[in-house]
Tab-separated table of C-alpha atoms and ligand atoms in Angstrom:
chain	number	residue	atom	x	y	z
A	1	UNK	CA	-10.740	17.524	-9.158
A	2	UNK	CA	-8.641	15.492	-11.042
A	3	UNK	CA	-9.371	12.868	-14.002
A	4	UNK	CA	-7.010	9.680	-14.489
A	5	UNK	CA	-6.322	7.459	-17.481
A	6	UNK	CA	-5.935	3.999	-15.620
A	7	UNK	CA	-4.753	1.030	-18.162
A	8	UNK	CA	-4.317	-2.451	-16.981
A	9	UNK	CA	-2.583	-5.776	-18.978
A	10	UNK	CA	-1.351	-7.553	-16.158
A	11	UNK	CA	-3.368	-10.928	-16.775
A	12	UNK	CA	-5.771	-11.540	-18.828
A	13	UNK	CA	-7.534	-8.776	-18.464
A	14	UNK	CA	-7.278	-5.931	-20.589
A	15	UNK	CA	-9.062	-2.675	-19.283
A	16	UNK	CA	-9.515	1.380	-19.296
A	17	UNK	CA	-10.905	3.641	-17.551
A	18	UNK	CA	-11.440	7.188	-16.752
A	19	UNK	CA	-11.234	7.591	-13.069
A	20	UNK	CA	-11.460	11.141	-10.740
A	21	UNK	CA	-10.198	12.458	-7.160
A	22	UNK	CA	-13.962	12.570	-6.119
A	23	UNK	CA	-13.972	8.642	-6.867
A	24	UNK	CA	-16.633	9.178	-9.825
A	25	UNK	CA	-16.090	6.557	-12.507
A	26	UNK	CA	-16.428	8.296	-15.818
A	27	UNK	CA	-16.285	5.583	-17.808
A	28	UNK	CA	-14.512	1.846	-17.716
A	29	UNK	CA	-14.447	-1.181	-19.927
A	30	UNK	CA	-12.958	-4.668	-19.109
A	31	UNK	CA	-11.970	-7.185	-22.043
A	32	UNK	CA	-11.661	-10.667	-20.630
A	33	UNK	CA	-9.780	-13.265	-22.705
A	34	UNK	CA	-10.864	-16.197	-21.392
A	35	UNK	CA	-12.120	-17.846	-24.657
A	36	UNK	CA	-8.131	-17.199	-25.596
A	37	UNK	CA	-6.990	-18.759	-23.066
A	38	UNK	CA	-9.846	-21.839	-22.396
A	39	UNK	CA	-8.078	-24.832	-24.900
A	40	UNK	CA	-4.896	-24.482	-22.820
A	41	UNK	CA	-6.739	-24.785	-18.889
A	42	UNK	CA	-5.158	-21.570	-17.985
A	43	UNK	CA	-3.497	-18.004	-19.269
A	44	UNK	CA	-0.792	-18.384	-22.057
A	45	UNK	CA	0.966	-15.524	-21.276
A	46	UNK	CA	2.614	-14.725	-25.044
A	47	UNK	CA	-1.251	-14.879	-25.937
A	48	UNK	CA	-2.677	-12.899	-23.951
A	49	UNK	CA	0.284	-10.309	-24.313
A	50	UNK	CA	-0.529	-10.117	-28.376
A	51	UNK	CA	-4.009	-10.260	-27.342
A	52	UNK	CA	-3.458	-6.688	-24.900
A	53	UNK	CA	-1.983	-5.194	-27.858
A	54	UNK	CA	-5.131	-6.241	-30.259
A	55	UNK	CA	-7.473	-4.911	-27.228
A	56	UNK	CA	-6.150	-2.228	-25.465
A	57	UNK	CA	-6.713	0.955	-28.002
A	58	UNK	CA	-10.293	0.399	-29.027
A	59	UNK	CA	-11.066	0.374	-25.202
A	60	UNK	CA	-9.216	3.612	-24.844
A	61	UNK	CA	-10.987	5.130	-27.442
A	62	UNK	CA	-14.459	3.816	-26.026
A	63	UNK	CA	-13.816	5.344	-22.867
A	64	UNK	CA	-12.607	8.524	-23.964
A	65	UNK	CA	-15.762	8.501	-26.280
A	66	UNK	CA	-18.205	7.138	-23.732
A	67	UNK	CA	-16.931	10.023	-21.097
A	68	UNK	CA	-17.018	12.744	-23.238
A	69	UNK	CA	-13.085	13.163	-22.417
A	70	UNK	CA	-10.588	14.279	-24.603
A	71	UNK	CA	-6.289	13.415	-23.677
A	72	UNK	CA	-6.266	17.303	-23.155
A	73	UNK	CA	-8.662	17.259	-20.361
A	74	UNK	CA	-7.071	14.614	-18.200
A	75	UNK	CA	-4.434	15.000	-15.696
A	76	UNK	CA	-2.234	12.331	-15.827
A	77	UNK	CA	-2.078	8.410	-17.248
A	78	UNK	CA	-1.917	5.707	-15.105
A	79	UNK	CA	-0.806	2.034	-16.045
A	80	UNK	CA	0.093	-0.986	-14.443
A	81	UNK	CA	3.875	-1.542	-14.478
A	82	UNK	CA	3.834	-5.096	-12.546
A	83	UNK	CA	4.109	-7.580	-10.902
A	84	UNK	CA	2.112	-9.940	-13.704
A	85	UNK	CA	3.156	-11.840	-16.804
A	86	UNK	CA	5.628	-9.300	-17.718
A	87	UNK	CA	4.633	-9.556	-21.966
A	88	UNK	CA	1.301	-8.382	-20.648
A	89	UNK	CA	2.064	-5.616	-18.407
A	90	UNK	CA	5.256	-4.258	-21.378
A	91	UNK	CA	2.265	-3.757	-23.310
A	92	UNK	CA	-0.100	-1.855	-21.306
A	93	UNK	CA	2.998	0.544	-19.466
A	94	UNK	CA	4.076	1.131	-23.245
A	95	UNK	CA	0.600	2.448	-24.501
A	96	UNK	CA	0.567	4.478	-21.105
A	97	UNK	CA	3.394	5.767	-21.770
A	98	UNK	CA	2.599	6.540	-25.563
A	99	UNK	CA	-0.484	8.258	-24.860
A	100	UNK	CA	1.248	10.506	-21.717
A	101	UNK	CA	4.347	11.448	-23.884
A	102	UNK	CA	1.944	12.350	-27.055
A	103	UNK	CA	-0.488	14.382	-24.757
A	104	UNK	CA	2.113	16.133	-22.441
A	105	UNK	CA	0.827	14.342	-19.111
A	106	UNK	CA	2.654	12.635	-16.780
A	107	UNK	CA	2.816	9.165	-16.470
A	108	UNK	CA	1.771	7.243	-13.218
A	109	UNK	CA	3.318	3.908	-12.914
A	110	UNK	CA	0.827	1.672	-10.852
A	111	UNK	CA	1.172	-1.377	-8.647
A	112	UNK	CA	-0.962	-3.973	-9.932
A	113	UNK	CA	-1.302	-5.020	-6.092
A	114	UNK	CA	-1.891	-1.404	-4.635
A	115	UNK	CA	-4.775	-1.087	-6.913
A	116	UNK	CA	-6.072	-4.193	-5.475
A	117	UNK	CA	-5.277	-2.764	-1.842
A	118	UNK	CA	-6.792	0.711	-2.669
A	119	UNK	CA	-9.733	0.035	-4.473
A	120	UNK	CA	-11.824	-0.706	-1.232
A	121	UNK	CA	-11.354	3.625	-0.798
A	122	UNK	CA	-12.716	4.206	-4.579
A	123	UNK	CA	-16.025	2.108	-3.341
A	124	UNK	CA	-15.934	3.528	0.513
A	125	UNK	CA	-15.466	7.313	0.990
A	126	UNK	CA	-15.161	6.420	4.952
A	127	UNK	CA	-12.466	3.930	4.529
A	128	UNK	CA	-9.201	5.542	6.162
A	129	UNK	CA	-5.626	4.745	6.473
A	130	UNK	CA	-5.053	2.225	8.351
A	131	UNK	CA	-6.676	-1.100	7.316
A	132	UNK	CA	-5.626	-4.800	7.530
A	133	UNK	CA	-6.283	-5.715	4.472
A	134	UNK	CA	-6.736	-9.709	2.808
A	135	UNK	CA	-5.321	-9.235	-0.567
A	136	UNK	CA	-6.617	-12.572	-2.397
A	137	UNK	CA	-5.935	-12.769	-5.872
A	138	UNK	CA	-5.012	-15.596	-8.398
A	139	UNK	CA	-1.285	-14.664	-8.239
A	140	UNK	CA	-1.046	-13.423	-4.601
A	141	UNK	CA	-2.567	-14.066	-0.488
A	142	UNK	CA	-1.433	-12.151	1.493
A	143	UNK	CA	-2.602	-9.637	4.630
A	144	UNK	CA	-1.178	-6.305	5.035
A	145	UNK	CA	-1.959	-3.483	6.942
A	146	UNK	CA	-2.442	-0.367	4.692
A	147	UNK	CA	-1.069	2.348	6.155
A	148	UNK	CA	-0.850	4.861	3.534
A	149	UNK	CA	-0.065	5.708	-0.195
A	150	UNK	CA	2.862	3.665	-1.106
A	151	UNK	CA	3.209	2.430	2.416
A	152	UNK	CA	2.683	-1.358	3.273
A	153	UNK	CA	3.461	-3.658	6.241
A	154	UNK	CA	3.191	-7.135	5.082
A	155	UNK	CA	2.153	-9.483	7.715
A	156	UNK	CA	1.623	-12.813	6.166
A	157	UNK	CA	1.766	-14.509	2.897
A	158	UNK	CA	1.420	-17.823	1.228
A	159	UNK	CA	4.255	-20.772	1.233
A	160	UNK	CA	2.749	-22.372	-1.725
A	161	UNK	CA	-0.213	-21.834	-4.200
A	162	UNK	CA	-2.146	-18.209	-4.077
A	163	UNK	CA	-6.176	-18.547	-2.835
A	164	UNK	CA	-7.410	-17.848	-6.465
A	165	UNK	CA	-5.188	-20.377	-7.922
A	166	UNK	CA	-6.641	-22.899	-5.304
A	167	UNK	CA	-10.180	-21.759	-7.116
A	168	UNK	CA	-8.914	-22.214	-10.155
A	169	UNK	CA	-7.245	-25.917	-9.830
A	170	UNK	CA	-10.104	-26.967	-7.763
A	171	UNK	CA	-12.228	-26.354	-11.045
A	172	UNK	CA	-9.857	-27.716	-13.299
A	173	UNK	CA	-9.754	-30.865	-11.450
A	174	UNK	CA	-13.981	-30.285	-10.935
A	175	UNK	CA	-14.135	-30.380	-15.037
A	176	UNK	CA	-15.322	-26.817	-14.673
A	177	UNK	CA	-12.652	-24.987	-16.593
A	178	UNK	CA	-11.350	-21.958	-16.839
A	179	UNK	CA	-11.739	-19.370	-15.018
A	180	UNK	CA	-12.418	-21.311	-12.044
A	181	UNK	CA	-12.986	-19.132	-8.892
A	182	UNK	CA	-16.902	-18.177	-10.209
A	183	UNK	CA	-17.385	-21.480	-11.337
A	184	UNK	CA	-16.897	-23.207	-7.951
A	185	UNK	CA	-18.883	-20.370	-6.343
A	186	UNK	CA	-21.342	-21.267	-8.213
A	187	UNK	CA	-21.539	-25.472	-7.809
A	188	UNK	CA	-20.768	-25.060	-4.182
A	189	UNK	CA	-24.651	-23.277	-3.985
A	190	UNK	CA	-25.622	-26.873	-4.713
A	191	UNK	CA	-23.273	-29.146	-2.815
A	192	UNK	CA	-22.802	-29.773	1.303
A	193	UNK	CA	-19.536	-28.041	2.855
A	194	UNK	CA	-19.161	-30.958	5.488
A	195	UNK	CA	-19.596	-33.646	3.089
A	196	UNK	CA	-15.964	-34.330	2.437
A	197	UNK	CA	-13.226	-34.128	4.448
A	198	UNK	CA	-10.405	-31.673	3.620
A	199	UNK	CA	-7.282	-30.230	4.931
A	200	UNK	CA	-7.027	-26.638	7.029
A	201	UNK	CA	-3.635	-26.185	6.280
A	202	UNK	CA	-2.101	-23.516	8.937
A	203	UNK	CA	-5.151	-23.537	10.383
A	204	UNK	CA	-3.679	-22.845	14.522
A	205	UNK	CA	-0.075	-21.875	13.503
A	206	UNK	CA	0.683	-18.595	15.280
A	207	UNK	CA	2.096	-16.583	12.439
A	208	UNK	CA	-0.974	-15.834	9.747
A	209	UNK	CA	0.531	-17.542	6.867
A	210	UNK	CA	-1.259	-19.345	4.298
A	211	UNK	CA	-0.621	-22.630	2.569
A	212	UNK	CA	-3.187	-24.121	-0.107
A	213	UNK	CA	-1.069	-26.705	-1.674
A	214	UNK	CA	-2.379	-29.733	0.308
A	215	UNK	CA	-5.896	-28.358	0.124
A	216	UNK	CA	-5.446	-28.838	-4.063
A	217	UNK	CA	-3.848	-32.318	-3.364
A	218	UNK	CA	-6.702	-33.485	-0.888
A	219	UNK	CA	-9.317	-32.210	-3.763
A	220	UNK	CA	-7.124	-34.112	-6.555
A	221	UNK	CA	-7.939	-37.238	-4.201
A	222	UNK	CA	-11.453	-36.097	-3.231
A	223	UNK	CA	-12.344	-36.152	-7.277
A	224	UNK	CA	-9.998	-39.205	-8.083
A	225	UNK	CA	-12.082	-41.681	-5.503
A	226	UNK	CA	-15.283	-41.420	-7.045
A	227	UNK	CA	-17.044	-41.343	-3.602
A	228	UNK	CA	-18.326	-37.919	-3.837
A	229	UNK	CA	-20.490	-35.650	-6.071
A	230	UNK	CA	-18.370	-32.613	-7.504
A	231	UNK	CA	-20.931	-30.042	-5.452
A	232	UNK	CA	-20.417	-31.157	-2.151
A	233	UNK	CA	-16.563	-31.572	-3.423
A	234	UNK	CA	-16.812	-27.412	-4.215
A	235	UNK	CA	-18.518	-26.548	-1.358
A	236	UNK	CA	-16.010	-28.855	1.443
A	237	UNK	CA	-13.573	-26.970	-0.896
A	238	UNK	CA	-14.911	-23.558	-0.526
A	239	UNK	CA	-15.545	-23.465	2.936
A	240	UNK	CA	-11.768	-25.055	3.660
A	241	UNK	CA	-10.519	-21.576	2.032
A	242	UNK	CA	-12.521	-19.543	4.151
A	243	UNK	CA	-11.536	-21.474	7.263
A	244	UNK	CA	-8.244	-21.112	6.188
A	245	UNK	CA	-9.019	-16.504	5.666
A	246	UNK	CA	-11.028	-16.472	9.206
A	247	UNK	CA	-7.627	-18.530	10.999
A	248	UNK	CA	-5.144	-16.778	9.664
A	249	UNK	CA	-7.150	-12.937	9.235
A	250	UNK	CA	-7.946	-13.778	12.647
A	251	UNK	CA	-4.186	-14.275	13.789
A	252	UNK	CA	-3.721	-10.841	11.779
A	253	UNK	CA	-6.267	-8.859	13.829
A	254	UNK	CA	-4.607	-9.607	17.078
A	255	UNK	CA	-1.273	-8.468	15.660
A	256	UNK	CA	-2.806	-5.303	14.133
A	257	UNK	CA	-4.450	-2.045	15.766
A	258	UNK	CA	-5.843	-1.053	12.235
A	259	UNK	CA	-10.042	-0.280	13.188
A	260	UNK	CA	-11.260	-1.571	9.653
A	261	UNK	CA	-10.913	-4.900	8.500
A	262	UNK	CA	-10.974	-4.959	4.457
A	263	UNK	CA	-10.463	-7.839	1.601
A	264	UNK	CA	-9.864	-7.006	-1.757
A	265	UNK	CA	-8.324	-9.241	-5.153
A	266	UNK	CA	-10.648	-11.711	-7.143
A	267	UNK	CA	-11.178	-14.040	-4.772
A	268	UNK	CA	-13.205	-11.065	-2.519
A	269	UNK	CA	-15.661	-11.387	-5.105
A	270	UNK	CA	-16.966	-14.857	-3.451
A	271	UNK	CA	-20.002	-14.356	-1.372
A	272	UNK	CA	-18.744	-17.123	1.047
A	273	UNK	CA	-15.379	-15.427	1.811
A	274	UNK	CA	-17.218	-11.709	1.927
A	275	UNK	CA	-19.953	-13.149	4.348
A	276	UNK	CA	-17.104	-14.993	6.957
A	277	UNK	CA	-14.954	-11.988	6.822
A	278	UNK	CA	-17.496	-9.370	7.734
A	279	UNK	CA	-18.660	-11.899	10.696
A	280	UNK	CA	-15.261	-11.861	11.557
A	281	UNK	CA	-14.660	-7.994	11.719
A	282	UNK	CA	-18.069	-7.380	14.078
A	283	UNK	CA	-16.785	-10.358	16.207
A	284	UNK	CA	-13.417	-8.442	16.686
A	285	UNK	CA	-14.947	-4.612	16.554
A	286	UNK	CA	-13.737	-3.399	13.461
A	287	UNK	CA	-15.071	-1.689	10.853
A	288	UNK	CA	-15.466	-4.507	7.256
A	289	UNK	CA	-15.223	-3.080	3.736
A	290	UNK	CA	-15.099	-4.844	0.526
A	291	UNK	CA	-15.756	-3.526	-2.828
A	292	UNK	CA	-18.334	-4.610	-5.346
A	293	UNK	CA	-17.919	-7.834	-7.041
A	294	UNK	CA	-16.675	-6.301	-10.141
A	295	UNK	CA	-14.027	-4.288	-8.322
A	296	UNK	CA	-12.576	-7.079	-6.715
A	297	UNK	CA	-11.632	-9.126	-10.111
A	298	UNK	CA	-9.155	-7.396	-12.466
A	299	UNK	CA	-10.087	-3.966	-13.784
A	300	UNK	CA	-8.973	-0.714	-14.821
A	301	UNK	CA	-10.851	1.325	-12.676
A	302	UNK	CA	-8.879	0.429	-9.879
A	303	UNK	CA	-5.606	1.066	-11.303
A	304	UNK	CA	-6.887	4.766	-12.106
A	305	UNK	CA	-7.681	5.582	-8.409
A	306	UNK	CA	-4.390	4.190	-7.578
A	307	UNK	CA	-3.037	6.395	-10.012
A	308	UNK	CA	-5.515	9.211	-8.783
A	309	UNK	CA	-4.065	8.653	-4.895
A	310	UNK	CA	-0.903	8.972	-5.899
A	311	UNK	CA	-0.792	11.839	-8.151
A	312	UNK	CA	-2.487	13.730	-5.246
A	313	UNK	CA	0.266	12.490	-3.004
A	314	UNK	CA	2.705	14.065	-5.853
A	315	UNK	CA	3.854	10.589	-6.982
A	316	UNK	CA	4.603	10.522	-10.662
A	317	UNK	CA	7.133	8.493	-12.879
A	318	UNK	CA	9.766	8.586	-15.700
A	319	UNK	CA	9.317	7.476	-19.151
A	320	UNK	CA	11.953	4.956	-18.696
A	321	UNK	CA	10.541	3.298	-15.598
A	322	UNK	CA	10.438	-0.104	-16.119
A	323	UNK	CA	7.944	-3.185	-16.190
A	324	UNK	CA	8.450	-5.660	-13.503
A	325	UNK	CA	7.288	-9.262	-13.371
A	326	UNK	CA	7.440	-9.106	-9.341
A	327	UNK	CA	7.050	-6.320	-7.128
A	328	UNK	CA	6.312	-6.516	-3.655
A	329	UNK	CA	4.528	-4.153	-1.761
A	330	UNK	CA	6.311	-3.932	1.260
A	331	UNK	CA	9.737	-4.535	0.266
A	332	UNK	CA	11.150	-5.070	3.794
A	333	UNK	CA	8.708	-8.274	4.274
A	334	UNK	CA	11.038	-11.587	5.169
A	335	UNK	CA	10.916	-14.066	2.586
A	336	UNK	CA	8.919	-16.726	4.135
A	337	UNK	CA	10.322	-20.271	4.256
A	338	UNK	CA	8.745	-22.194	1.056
A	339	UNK	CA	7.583	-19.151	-0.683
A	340	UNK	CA	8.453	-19.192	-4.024
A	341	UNK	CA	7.764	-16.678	-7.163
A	342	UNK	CA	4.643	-15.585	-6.135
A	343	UNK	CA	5.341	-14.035	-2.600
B	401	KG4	O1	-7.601	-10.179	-8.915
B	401	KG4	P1	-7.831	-11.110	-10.034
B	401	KG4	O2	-8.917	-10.805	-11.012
B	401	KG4	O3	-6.534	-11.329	-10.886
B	401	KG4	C1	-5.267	-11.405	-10.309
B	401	KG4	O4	-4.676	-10.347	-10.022
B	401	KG4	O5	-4.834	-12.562	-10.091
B	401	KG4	O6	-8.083	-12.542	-9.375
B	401	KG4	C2	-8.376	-13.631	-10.180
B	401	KG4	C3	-8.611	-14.837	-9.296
B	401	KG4	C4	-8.792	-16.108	-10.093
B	401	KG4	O7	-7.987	-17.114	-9.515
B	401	KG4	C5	-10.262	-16.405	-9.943
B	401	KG4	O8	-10.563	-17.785	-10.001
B	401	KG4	C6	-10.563	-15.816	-8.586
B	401	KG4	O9	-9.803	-14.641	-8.517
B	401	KG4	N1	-11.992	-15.516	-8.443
B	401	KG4	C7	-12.801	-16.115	-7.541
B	401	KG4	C8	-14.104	-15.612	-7.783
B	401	KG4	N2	-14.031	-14.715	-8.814
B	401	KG4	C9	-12.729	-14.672	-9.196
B	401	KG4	N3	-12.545	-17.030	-6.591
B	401	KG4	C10	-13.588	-17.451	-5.848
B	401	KG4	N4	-14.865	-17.037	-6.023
B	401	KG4	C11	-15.164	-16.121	-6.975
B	401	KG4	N5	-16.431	-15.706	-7.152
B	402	ZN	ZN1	-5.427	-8.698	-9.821
């Protein structure tokens, strides 16, 4: 058995935990910053990069102390080393690295998004390579099938905004604030999906692509008319995203032989996306996975599994590897007309 350090800084976020091979989670702590980041609608990145550095060792400490773990009884250190707001993830690769060159272990540099894509196995023992997995995160939407450790076939992506970002403007526009995506969850309970109008976009295209641009635009409008009470505005909303997942996962499925249909990222943690996508997988016989709520959102404990998968697979890094402010995961995938940063 092994025990990982996993450290993550990518956001606004900043988290440790102590992580083994037999997916036991020793110990973890998440710091959210979101009172930082509230008077501004939306992460600051230079704040919450001094804010990681504030953070970051007392969480260490707690976990180490909490788990009854000393540096000498781990087996490696794992930290995020992108894609994110690159202040952020400097800080969090830097203490990783600190703490593996001070205690003689070697350093795991982690893939924000492959700790997204392999978290369902920390949660699922009986999830196996391969799975088509919805990655939906406030940076990122995207399906790929999993196929391994380190290796990726991306299948679709967004042209425009990322799903949680959709979330998170929705609110913004809903007077809700910041962070959005539970926030709408949560209004939506009270408000009628059919009661406003709104855009599918992609919904029918043949390639599973995503596009949430027009949805944001056709909620800016929805909220700007007056006609219609924010609930039933968050629920139309929040059931347009998950037509848009069921479409375009659906597209996915036929292209993909994977048996296990999985979603993972922040925007897994809705009940309204988990609930469509697991209808979904039964309707096309596959297997559905999705990790607890607090697995989906940002965390550390994810990040040490990654790290834990790939020290097994005898992936470790350099001191000198650097931090990266985008990093696909599959980087064959075509750039996809209209895509921007964020693919
Ligand atoms: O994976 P994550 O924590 O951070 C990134 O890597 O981006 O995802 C954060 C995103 C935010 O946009 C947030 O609004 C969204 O996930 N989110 C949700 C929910 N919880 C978080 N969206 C919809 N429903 C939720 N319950
Ligand atoms: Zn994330």
């Amino acid at each position: 058995m092994t025990i990982i350090l996993g450290l993550e800084s990518s956001c606004d976020d900043t988290a440790a935990a102590l992580v083994t091979s037999e997916r036991q989670i020793l110990a973890q702590a998440v710091v959210g910053q979101a009172d930082r980041h509230r008077p501004y609608g939306g992460v600051v990145p230079e704040i919450a990069a001094r804010a990681h550095v504030e953070i970051l060792p007392d969480l260490v400490r707690q976990v180490l102390l909490e788990a009854d773990v000393a540096m000498g009884d781990i087996d490696a250190v794992a930290a995020t080393a992108g894609p994110g707001l690159v202040g952020g993830v400097m800080v969090g690769l830097l203490a990783g690295k600190g703490l593996a060159l001070s205690s003689g272990k070697p350093l795991v540099a982690v893939n924000h998004l492959e700790g997204h894509a392999l978290s369902p196995r920390l949660a699922d023992p009986k999830l196996d390579f391969p799975y088509l997995l919805l990655l939906a995160s406030g940076g990122h939407c995207q399906l790929l099938e999993v196929r391994g450790v380190g290796d990726y076939r991306r299948l679709a992506t967004t042209i425009d905004d990322a799903a949680g970002e959709a979330f998170d403007k929705a609110a913004k526009q809903l007077g809700l604030g910041y962070p959005g995506g539970p926030a709408v969850e949560a209004l939506a309970r009270e408000g009628d999906a059919n009661a406003v109008p709104l855009p599918r976009p992609m919904v029918g295209s043949g390639e599973p692509h995503f596009s949430f641009a027009g949805l944001k635009s056709a909620v800016q409008r929805a909220v700007a008319s007056g006609a219609h009470r924010p609930a039933d505005i968050a629920a139309s909303f929040q059931q347009a995203v998950v037509d848009c997942f069921v479409d375009r996962t659906r597209v996915a499925l036929e292209e993909s032989d994977a048996p296990s249909l999985v979603v993972a990222g922040g925007v897994a943690a809705n009940q309204a996306v988990r609930g469509a996508l697991e209808q979904l997988a039964g309707e096309h016989g596959r297997a559905f996975s999705v990790p607890p709520g607090w697995l989906c959102t940002d965390n550390a404990a994810m990040i040490g599994w990654a790290g834990a998968e790939r020290f097994a697979a005898g992936l470790v890094d350099p001191l000198d590897t650097p931090a990266r402010a985008r990093w696909p995961l599959d980087e064959d995938a075509d750039k996809v007309r209209g895509a921007g940063v964020k693919a």
